[in-house]
Amino acid sequence: MADGPVVGVLSPFLGGWYFGGVIDGIAQVAAGAGAAVVAVQTLDAGTDQLELIEPPHPPHPLAWDHAAGFVVIVNAASAKYLQEIQATGRPVVVVSHDFPELECPTVFPDNRVGVRAAVEHLIRHGHRRIAFAGFMGALDQRERCETYRQTLIENGITPDPELIFEAVDNQQAGGEGAAHAMLAAGLPSTAVLTGTDLNAVGLMRVLTAAGCRLPDDQAIIGFDDLTDASFTDPRLTTIRQSLFQVGSTAARALLSAIDGPGGQAVRHEVATQLVVRESCGCPSPEFPGSETDAVRAPETLRAEGRSQYRERTRLQAALSSQYDISLDLLRSHEEDPRQLGWLRRTSARAGCLGLWTETPGPGDRTLDIVGHFHRPAAPSTLPPVLASGFPPPAILDAVRAEPGALAFVVPVRVRDRDWGLLATVDRVDLQAATGREPINQWAALLTVALDYQAVLATLREQKEQLRASALYDHLTGLPNRAHFLQLLAAAIAPGPERRPDVAVLFVDLDGFKLINDTFGHAVGDQILVEVAERLRTGLGDHGTAGRFGGDEFLVLLDALDDDHTPVAMAQRLQTSLNRPHWLAGHQLTVTASIGIAHAHQTPLADAESLVRDADTAMYQAKSRRDPSQALFELNADDRF
């Protein structure tokens, strides 16, 4: 069967009840159409739940080579980025957000039907002072607030601006803040409609703590119908929106646009429904007229108990898994986290890690695939890919081989530390709190682990640099005096491996001071560097050169044979060192005086004594007037 298209998804987060619910709907419709799904997180790894005011502008064309089009959940990417996608001929469908700059289909929950039903329900309960509490930074919430106002007007109630309480976000904290504002205003309402269920939960907590009796003092209706709504006290009346249907509607709109001219700016709306419980003032649906949970149906209580047990078991397993993965990633000094061995503790079928091959920046950059995980086994290597071709085809093959799975892509980036991209093949996690999705945490921990490895590498490099500066001459790279003496001491140390033919050459440059004074230290340094290179080349594997200081060098000969005696080696080096140097447009000549000392001829031979004898021999050589004969081998009879 031929591979179907790839549906791209751009989302601030990749799991949880909201984003996960929409992505799950997209994945189910895509699977039915034979399409694979690649869901890309547009926020940094480890980003906590936040309300996006300004959409991010992703720096790379992620998965563009794969995706035939993109579903964009809320304001996951900037209008400019989406326009760039459209310019390539790929359609875009946006969920729960309007971009005035874009001509594209949009999908929204039907805020008007649900909110109108909720407000009219409260009016039938006799409420006239009905408040609204929600986050006005979100388009959905503004639509709900406007429908709330219009419904009041349609029912002969003049909206009171003093009864609109803005929340700082869509979370419980936003509801808590709104509740404090309501209390500070003297609780001017008898009922309140909140923008989200989480706002309602936070609001209920604060009002209850302040001594309010719910719903007698304040009737409350939320929006979303989260699982939590069934477990508040009183249980929350809310407006149910099917996020699965929102996602599936968006997927169908995108597939239609991919297959033909279906990319027109059409608004699709998904039905909402009022779910009545007790927080609005209605009696328990199990036993109308009851006021306590004591008389709730036994089968209902048993079902809730089983649900709570399953949730507790899931949480325990999730915590245990995350603990093990966290330890694996924090032990990056023991096992390289880039190899993705830690994914074996997860439910992921496959995964890969791509690291930028150059300094990260905007554009279609290259990623080196440094780790690849696959059950039961992964190929040894995957070739580098561009950001537009990430995740690699092997990951898409794993998606198509696992019904219900999709590819998730998360930046391995926290603030200004951008390492690359992590991709996994797994199912949607609907249970995790938004911003707490496992892959979001994995990528954040992986970023920290890679930072830690980089710090260790830098420390090792600095340690090596300190070691080199302590042991090697910074100009020539040769062993310095102290290190040379260590090498020499090791070569002549008593033991079965000591060679009897160890010798030391002391090399002094004649005429160097005049060149240094005439042409400057820069030219002098170049001559010293070239002298060091000539010594290395001339010695080959037969010895080690070192810089004694100034224009003096030492040579340890510890690998001699009949063709490479100390005198023969000294003559070879002298011939090389006496060749002219072409520097600064001048032919410059320095010559070398060389003294030779043998370890076996030095009584109680130690490194310092051997160097001193070679120095003595060098001065004997320097005393000769003919530079070609400035070579002297110190014998036992020559010693002072």
XYZ file of C-alpha atoms in Angstrom:
640
model
C 0.000 0.000 0.000
C 1.363 3.420 -0.932
C 2.183 5.796 1.881
C -0.459 8.448 2.500
C 0.249 12.137 3.127
C 1.850 13.506 6.259
C -0.265 15.862 8.365
C 1.774 18.415 10.272
C 0.611 19.860 13.587
C 2.041 22.994 15.205
C 1.146 23.277 18.878
C 2.529 25.093 21.935
C 2.358 21.769 23.834
C 1.869 18.169 22.750
C -0.311 16.613 25.428
C -2.774 17.182 28.220
C -6.539 17.453 28.141
C -6.680 20.412 25.732
C -3.772 20.156 23.287
C -3.661 16.389 23.600
C -7.410 16.178 23.014
C -7.187 18.195 19.797
C -4.130 16.242 18.569
C -5.874 12.953 19.355
C -8.791 13.971 17.136
C -6.378 14.915 14.347
C -4.514 11.613 14.677
C -7.689 9.487 14.498
C -8.961 11.146 11.318
C -5.485 11.082 9.742
C -5.159 7.362 10.481
C -8.483 6.716 8.817
C -7.218 8.522 5.718
C -3.928 6.597 5.680
C -1.954 9.680 6.711
C 0.854 9.948 9.232
C 0.999 12.799 11.761
C 4.038 14.818 12.847
C 3.238 17.064 15.822
C 5.780 19.816 16.508
C 6.018 21.690 19.816
C 6.759 25.345 19.103
C 7.695 26.352 22.659
C 11.001 25.547 24.346
C 11.435 22.285 26.200
C 10.401 22.494 29.837
C 8.100 25.459 29.254
C 5.421 25.495 31.921
C 1.763 26.138 31.176
C 1.378 29.712 30.019
C -1.051 31.813 28.042
C 0.425 32.878 24.737
C -0.250 36.530 24.018
C 2.228 36.851 21.154
C 2.661 33.699 19.070
C 6.251 32.420 18.764
C 8.073 32.496 15.443
C 9.749 29.080 14.980
C 13.274 29.629 13.621
C 13.292 26.574 11.335
C 11.001 25.069 8.659
C 10.392 21.974 10.782
C 9.048 18.962 8.878
C 8.120 21.058 5.853
C 9.563 18.474 3.458
C 7.300 15.809 4.972
C 4.043 17.624 5.702
C 1.463 18.206 2.977
C -0.172 20.816 5.251
C -0.415 21.952 8.854
C -3.043 22.199 11.574
C -2.110 25.054 13.915
C -3.514 24.853 17.445
C -4.330 28.315 18.814
C -1.478 30.766 18.227
C 1.320 28.189 18.106
C 3.231 30.119 15.420
C 3.352 33.641 14.093
C 1.285 34.773 11.119
C 4.542 35.388 9.210
C 5.647 31.783 9.725
C 2.251 30.484 8.590
C 2.326 32.738 5.542
C 5.729 31.261 4.676
C 4.161 27.798 4.845
C 1.291 28.855 2.617
C 3.765 30.358 0.130
C 5.127 26.834 -0.460
C 1.658 25.665 -1.504
C 0.919 23.883 1.749
C -2.530 24.609 3.261
C -2.984 25.711 6.870
C -5.975 25.182 9.197
C -6.082 27.098 12.499
C -7.837 25.915 15.668
C -9.408 28.444 18.075
C -7.552 31.490 16.812
C -8.009 34.098 14.097
C -5.070 35.483 12.142
C -6.350 38.527 10.229
C -3.379 38.244 7.872
C -4.273 34.679 6.807
C -6.847 33.313 4.402
C -7.415 29.819 5.759
C -10.065 27.579 7.351
C -10.554 27.884 11.128
C -12.163 25.572 13.672
C -13.778 26.762 16.914
C -16.007 25.274 19.569
C -19.469 26.830 19.275
C -19.047 29.264 22.153
C -22.365 30.998 21.465
C -24.675 27.992 21.845
C -23.064 26.715 25.026
C -22.708 30.089 26.739
C -26.238 31.160 25.800
C -27.613 27.949 27.312
C -25.604 28.497 30.502
C -26.682 32.120 31.003
C -30.342 31.333 30.304
C -30.130 28.405 32.731
C -28.960 30.774 35.487
C -31.703 33.248 34.600
C -34.301 30.487 34.974
C -32.901 29.940 38.460
C -33.883 33.545 39.177
C -30.450 35.158 38.917
C -30.198 38.703 37.578
C -26.761 39.689 38.890
C -24.680 37.282 36.807
C -20.906 37.855 36.561
C -18.320 36.658 34.058
C -14.764 35.689 35.070
C -12.220 34.747 32.389
C -8.915 35.434 30.660
C -9.518 38.145 28.059
C -6.193 37.509 26.347
C -7.689 34.469 24.586
C -10.022 34.813 21.621
C -12.263 32.001 22.889
C -12.778 33.786 26.183
C -13.591 37.085 24.523
C -16.198 35.334 22.388
C -17.703 33.722 25.492
C -17.805 37.025 27.324
C -19.469 38.766 24.378
C -22.087 35.984 24.092
C -22.708 36.314 27.853
C -23.404 40.039 27.394
C -25.662 39.533 24.372
C -27.664 36.831 26.146
C -28.284 39.126 29.117
C -29.509 41.831 26.771
C -31.766 39.381 24.907
C -33.337 38.490 28.264
C -33.943 42.098 29.316
C -30.940 42.401 31.650
C -28.530 45.285 31.216
C -24.928 44.003 31.442
C -23.002 45.580 34.299
C -19.306 46.184 33.495
C -18.607 45.913 37.214
C -19.579 42.238 37.012
C -16.811 41.296 34.561
C -13.738 40.028 36.414
C -10.634 39.447 34.322
C -8.484 36.427 35.133
C -4.736 36.433 34.559
C -4.864 33.082 32.756
C -7.068 30.096 31.992
C -5.772 28.142 34.977
C -6.846 27.782 38.595
C -4.648 30.735 39.555
C -6.678 32.935 37.211
C -9.908 31.835 38.889
C -8.451 32.441 42.335
C -7.476 35.977 41.380
C -10.945 36.656 39.988
C -12.529 35.346 43.192
C -10.416 37.667 45.325
C -11.531 40.566 43.133
C -15.162 39.522 43.549
C -14.782 39.381 47.324
C -13.027 42.753 47.377
C -16.012 44.194 45.472
C -18.392 42.830 48.096
C -19.459 39.805 46.025
C -21.857 41.862 43.895
C -23.141 38.862 41.887
C -25.323 35.899 42.799
C -24.002 33.721 39.970
C -20.883 33.622 37.787
C -19.981 32.081 34.463
C -16.259 31.305 34.160
C -14.210 31.078 30.982
C -12.814 27.626 31.833
C -13.375 24.822 34.323
C -9.956 25.484 35.859
C -10.968 29.104 36.441
C -14.126 27.762 38.129
C -12.168 25.366 40.358
C -9.853 28.151 41.539
C -12.792 30.484 42.109
C -14.712 27.868 44.117
C -11.699 27.203 46.328
C -11.303 30.880 47.290
C -15.019 31.550 47.803
C -15.414 28.425 49.948
C -12.403 29.406 52.057
C -14.002 32.845 52.547
C -17.099 31.208 54.035
C -19.386 31.359 50.995
C -21.965 28.585 50.645
C -22.028 27.269 47.095
C -24.342 27.449 45.231
C -26.540 29.365 47.710
C -24.315 32.445 47.915
C -22.868 32.077 44.433
C -23.977 29.755 41.652
C -21.118 28.782 39.311
C -20.906 27.403 35.767
C -17.620 26.512 34.019
C -16.595 25.690 30.461
C -14.787 22.541 29.159
C -16.214 19.646 31.240
C -12.882 18.425 32.568
C -12.754 15.268 34.656
C -12.210 17.507 37.684
C -15.690 18.982 37.200
C -17.265 15.758 38.487
C -15.265 15.834 41.718
C -15.636 19.400 42.952
C -17.922 20.160 45.881
C -20.516 20.961 44.729
C -19.994 19.220 41.417
C -19.474 21.719 38.634
C -22.117 22.526 36.072
C -20.199 23.225 32.881
C -20.294 23.558 29.109
C -18.886 20.507 27.400
C -16.721 21.014 24.342
C -15.450 17.960 22.470
C -11.809 18.661 21.788
C -11.633 15.377 19.931
C -14.286 16.714 17.547
C -12.413 20.019 17.242
C -9.267 18.122 16.214
C -11.064 15.743 13.881
C -12.888 18.642 12.193
C -9.568 20.439 11.686
C -7.997 17.290 10.226
C -10.853 16.790 7.765
C -10.628 20.433 6.709
C -6.889 20.090 6.122
C -7.178 16.827 4.177
C -9.866 18.455 2.024
C -7.538 21.390 1.351
C -4.683 19.009 0.510
C -6.811 17.012 -1.927
C -8.420 19.987 -3.651
C -9.561 23.595 -3.392
C -10.592 23.374 0.254
C -8.408 26.072 1.744
C -10.919 28.912 1.727
C -11.413 31.036 4.836
C -14.355 29.060 6.241
C -15.137 28.970 9.961
C -16.100 25.496 11.208
C -17.863 25.294 14.582
C -18.135 22.247 16.815
C -21.244 21.897 18.953
C -21.101 22.496 22.712
C -23.503 21.256 25.374
C -24.530 22.387 28.851
C -23.880 19.637 31.443
C -25.982 20.275 34.557
C -24.683 19.319 37.992
C -25.142 20.935 41.392
C -22.954 24.087 41.325
C -25.645 26.022 39.452
C -28.259 25.287 42.106
C -29.825 22.211 40.495
C -30.365 19.108 42.635
C -28.278 15.960 42.146
C -29.404 14.198 38.956
C -29.205 10.803 40.709
C -31.662 11.806 43.439
C -33.580 15.014 42.685
C -33.997 17.040 45.848
C -31.060 15.461 47.694
C -28.566 17.779 49.340
C -25.712 15.419 50.322
C -23.575 12.778 48.697
C -24.711 10.260 51.306
C -27.665 9.204 49.211
C -25.905 9.062 45.862
C -26.423 5.853 43.936
C -24.079 3.062 45.132
C -23.195 2.122 41.574
C -22.170 5.723 40.907
C -19.926 5.747 43.975
C -18.379 2.423 42.965
C -17.692 3.709 39.447
C -16.060 6.839 40.855
C -13.989 4.715 43.234
C -12.753 2.534 40.386
C -11.926 5.628 38.368
C -9.938 7.097 41.243
C -8.077 3.809 41.742
C -7.106 3.661 38.062
C -5.962 7.258 38.180
C -3.873 6.623 41.304
C -2.251 3.589 39.668
C -1.509 5.591 36.530
C 0.044 8.402 38.531
C 2.249 5.982 40.481
C 3.476 4.374 37.270
C 4.081 7.770 35.641
C 6.023 9.073 38.646
C 8.139 5.922 38.802
C 8.902 6.115 35.092
C 9.793 9.796 35.216
C 12.016 9.205 38.248
C 13.967 6.471 36.442
C 14.291 8.538 33.265
C 15.418 11.597 35.216
C 18.164 9.580 36.927
C 19.276 8.143 33.584
C 19.575 11.615 32.092
C 21.291 13.034 35.165
C 23.891 10.234 34.964
C 25.145 11.581 31.655
C 28.732 11.097 32.846
C 28.086 7.333 33.045
C 25.999 6.720 29.914
C 25.779 9.100 26.975
C 22.141 10.339 26.914
C 22.487 11.114 23.216
C 22.287 7.403 22.469
C 18.649 7.467 23.754
C 18.998 4.282 25.773
C 16.794 5.911 28.394
C 13.828 5.705 25.984
C 13.626 1.991 26.775
C 11.901 3.017 30.035
C 9.133 4.792 28.116
C 6.245 3.697 25.938
C 7.865 5.187 22.835
C 8.167 2.812 19.909
C 11.005 4.764 18.311
C 12.915 7.991 18.614
C 15.886 9.948 17.355
C 17.986 12.910 18.445
C 19.326 15.436 15.967
C 21.965 17.951 17.052
C 22.827 21.050 15.073
C 26.050 20.621 13.152
C 26.818 24.332 13.405
C 25.981 27.233 15.666
C 22.159 27.340 15.844
C 20.478 30.066 13.868
C 17.360 30.651 11.798
C 16.850 28.821 8.539
C 17.018 25.271 7.259
C 20.019 24.055 9.275
C 21.576 20.587 9.241
C 21.045 18.120 12.079
C 23.432 15.265 12.813
C 21.424 12.227 13.969
C 23.511 11.211 16.983
C 21.010 8.812 18.568
C 18.357 6.456 17.220
C 16.067 4.259 19.310
C 13.703 1.622 17.951
C 11.911 -1.387 19.346
C 13.164 -4.070 19.101
C 16.392 -2.768 17.493
C 17.560 0.356 15.711
C 19.823 0.722 12.663
C 23.354 1.656 13.639
C 23.315 5.117 12.083
C 21.029 7.550 10.295
C 22.367 10.181 7.884
C 22.221 13.900 8.692
C 19.045 15.741 7.701
C 17.915 19.320 7.319
C 15.373 20.744 9.752
C 12.800 20.617 6.958
C 13.423 16.863 6.670
C 13.247 16.129 10.383
C 12.207 13.659 11.677
C 14.072 11.248 9.361
C 12.101 8.831 7.151
C 12.862 5.950 9.550
C 10.735 7.683 12.200
C 7.829 8.126 9.784
C 8.118 4.433 8.881
C 7.762 3.629 12.594
C 4.660 5.847 12.769
C 3.023 4.020 9.873
C 3.907 0.656 11.399
C 2.168 1.440 14.715
C -1.597 2.064 14.434
C -2.646 5.037 16.555
C 0.904 6.400 16.922
C 2.290 9.695 15.696
C 5.640 11.452 15.654
C 6.253 14.110 18.285
C 9.012 16.684 17.765
C 10.263 18.873 20.612
C 13.128 21.389 20.572
C 16.059 20.392 22.769
C 16.235 24.022 23.727
C 15.919 25.877 27.014
C 16.240 29.640 26.781
C 19.485 30.373 24.879
C 20.782 26.787 24.954
C 19.696 25.203 21.678
C 21.070 21.736 20.944
C 18.692 20.406 18.318
C 15.489 18.348 18.101
C 14.114 15.232 19.772
C 11.557 13.060 17.997
C 9.610 10.134 19.440
C 6.932 7.808 18.109
C 4.177 7.328 20.685
C 0.500 7.852 21.406
C -1.079 11.060 22.661
C -0.916 11.554 26.436
C -4.293 12.967 27.467
C -3.738 12.625 31.213
C -0.681 14.801 31.823
C -1.160 18.386 32.914
C -0.423 20.899 30.175
C 3.279 21.715 30.237
C 3.973 18.526 32.196
C 3.913 16.150 29.229
C 6.661 13.507 29.516
C 8.330 14.412 26.214
C 8.438 18.061 27.284
C 10.267 17.063 30.464
C 12.546 14.613 28.646
C 13.700 17.279 26.215
C 14.323 19.740 29.075
C 16.327 17.183 31.062
C 18.199 16.188 27.915
C 19.127 19.832 27.372
C 20.501 19.999 30.918
C 22.377 16.709 30.428
C 23.970 17.969 27.209
C 24.858 21.242 28.941
C 26.487 19.184 31.704
C 28.468 17.163 29.172
C 29.598 20.378 27.504
C 30.712 21.804 30.849
C 32.666 18.609 31.606
C 34.270 18.724 28.163
C 35.227 22.364 28.710
C 36.694 21.551 32.125
C 38.679 18.669 30.636
C 39.896 20.934 27.854
C 40.882 23.609 30.351
C 42.614 20.978 32.465
C 44.510 19.789 29.413
C 45.400 23.373 28.547
C 46.681 23.940 32.075
C 48.620 20.692 31.863
C 50.022 21.705 28.497
C 51.014 25.151 29.761
C 52.723 23.501 32.742
C 54.565 20.904 30.637
C 55.003 22.446 27.199
C 56.494 25.609 25.814
C 53.668 27.859 24.661
C 55.568 29.135 21.598
C 57.069 25.984 20.075
C 54.855 23.292 21.610
C 57.963 21.373 22.702
C 58.327 19.987 26.248
C 59.573 22.733 28.529
C 62.619 22.377 30.771
C 60.730 20.799 33.675
C 58.884 18.294 31.493
C 62.031 17.419 29.555
C 63.831 16.632 32.801
C 60.896 14.356 33.767
C 61.133 12.511 30.443
C 64.904 12.208 30.769
C 64.660 10.973 34.371
C 62.195 8.292 33.280
C 64.507 7.238 30.422
C 67.565 6.741 32.663
C 65.750 5.404 35.725
C 67.154 2.036 36.893
C 65.164 -0.931 35.751
C 65.028 -3.785 33.279
C 63.693 -1.542 30.512
C 66.480 1.052 30.769
C 68.509 1.364 27.579
C 72.268 1.835 27.987
C 72.638 4.166 24.968
C 70.609 7.186 26.187
C 72.209 10.486 25.280
C 71.365 14.188 25.594
C 72.088 16.930 23.062
C 72.298 20.540 24.206
C 71.579 22.855 21.256
C 72.428 26.581 21.319
C 71.629 28.958 18.427
C 74.501 31.189 17.341
C 73.595 34.574 15.876
C 70.009 34.489 17.149
C 70.392 37.500 19.480
C 71.535 39.728 16.621
C 68.512 38.759 14.495
C 66.154 39.265 17.451
C 67.564 42.729 18.156
C 67.594 43.730 14.486
C 64.270 42.420 13.201
C 62.250 42.254 16.416
C 60.799 39.556 18.615
C 58.095 38.566 16.144
C 60.710 37.465 13.601
C 62.765 35.883 16.361
C 59.751 33.882 17.498
C 59.175 32.639 13.956
C 62.778 31.393 13.819
C 62.333 29.565 17.137
C 59.152 27.914 15.870
C 60.909 26.827 12.672
C 63.891 25.514 14.652
C 61.503 23.421 16.774
C 59.878 22.000 13.646
C 63.279 21.135 12.136
C 64.235 19.335 15.345
C 60.979 17.309 15.313
C 61.409 16.387 11.657
C 65.074 15.499 12.013
C 64.551 13.323 15.085
C 61.607 11.321 13.791
C 61.079 8.362 16.145
C 64.608 8.413 17.528
C 64.208 11.049 20.218
C 62.373 13.965 21.786
C 63.211 17.671 21.545
C 62.547 20.202 24.280
C 63.045 23.905 24.791
C 65.431 24.740 27.591
C 64.773 28.484 27.397
C 65.646 31.467 25.202
C 67.562 30.160 22.189
C 68.585 26.870 23.843
C 67.069 23.468 23.102
C 67.522 19.961 24.497
C 67.263 16.631 22.714
C 66.707 13.268 24.385
C 68.017 10.385 22.272
C 66.568 7.127 23.596
C 65.888 5.085 20.458
C 69.317 4.779 18.826
C 70.859 2.088 16.661
C 73.991 1.602 14.597
C 72.776 4.022 11.907
C 71.572 6.578 14.402
C 74.352 7.211 16.888
C 74.386 10.380 19.022
C 77.098 11.941 16.834
C 75.278 11.024 13.605
C 72.017 12.436 14.901
C 73.716 15.626 16.095
C 75.344 16.101 12.700
C 72.001 15.581 10.924
C 70.269 18.102 13.186
C 73.077 20.604 12.835
C 72.913 20.426 9.046
C 69.183 21.057 9.191
C 69.428 23.914 11.687
C 72.212 25.684 9.767
C 70.020 26.114 6.677
C 68.949 29.750 6.096
C 65.499 31.007 7.128
C 63.431 33.144 4.754
C 61.524 35.598 6.890
C 60.334 39.183 6.502
C 61.726 39.233 2.965
C 65.219 38.438 4.215
C 67.485 35.422 4.213
C 68.424 34.966 7.850
C 70.986 32.497 9.089
C 71.543 31.100 12.534
C 73.863 28.227 13.286
C 73.799 25.655 16.041
C 76.394 24.601 18.568
C 75.640 21.138 19.924
C 77.042 19.356 22.925
C 76.618 15.630 23.484
C 76.529 13.757 26.818
C 76.063 10.010 27.315
C 74.111 8.669 30.261
C 76.444 5.699 30.761
C 79.443 8.034 31.026
C 77.919 10.237 33.744
C 78.674 8.951 37.275
C 75.547 8.490 39.379
C 73.658 9.673 36.294
C 70.595 11.807 36.974
C 68.711 14.117 34.654
C 70.184 17.383 35.966
C 73.750 16.047 35.798
C 73.291 14.751 32.266
C 71.939 18.093 31.065
C 74.798 19.888 32.812
C 77.336 17.681 31.046
C 75.645 18.307 27.687
C 75.749 22.050 28.426
C 79.482 21.794 29.131
C 80.000 19.958 25.850
C 77.995 22.628 24.032
C 80.315 25.372 25.308
C 83.286 23.327 24.161
C 81.687 23.177 20.710
C 80.867 26.900 20.709
C 84.523 27.728 21.435
C 85.494 26.420 18.013
C 85.683 29.135 15.389
C 84.361 27.038 12.485
C 80.544 26.809 12.761
C 80.573 23.592 10.727
C 82.641 21.989 13.476
C 80.552 23.341 16.430
C 79.917 19.843 17.721
C 81.502 18.281 20.780
C 81.010 14.896 22.397
C 81.852 14.919 26.083
C 83.831 11.874 27.222
C 84.761 10.873 30.747
C 88.246 12.403 30.374
C 86.776 15.784 29.305
C 84.757 16.233 32.501
C 86.054 18.988 34.808
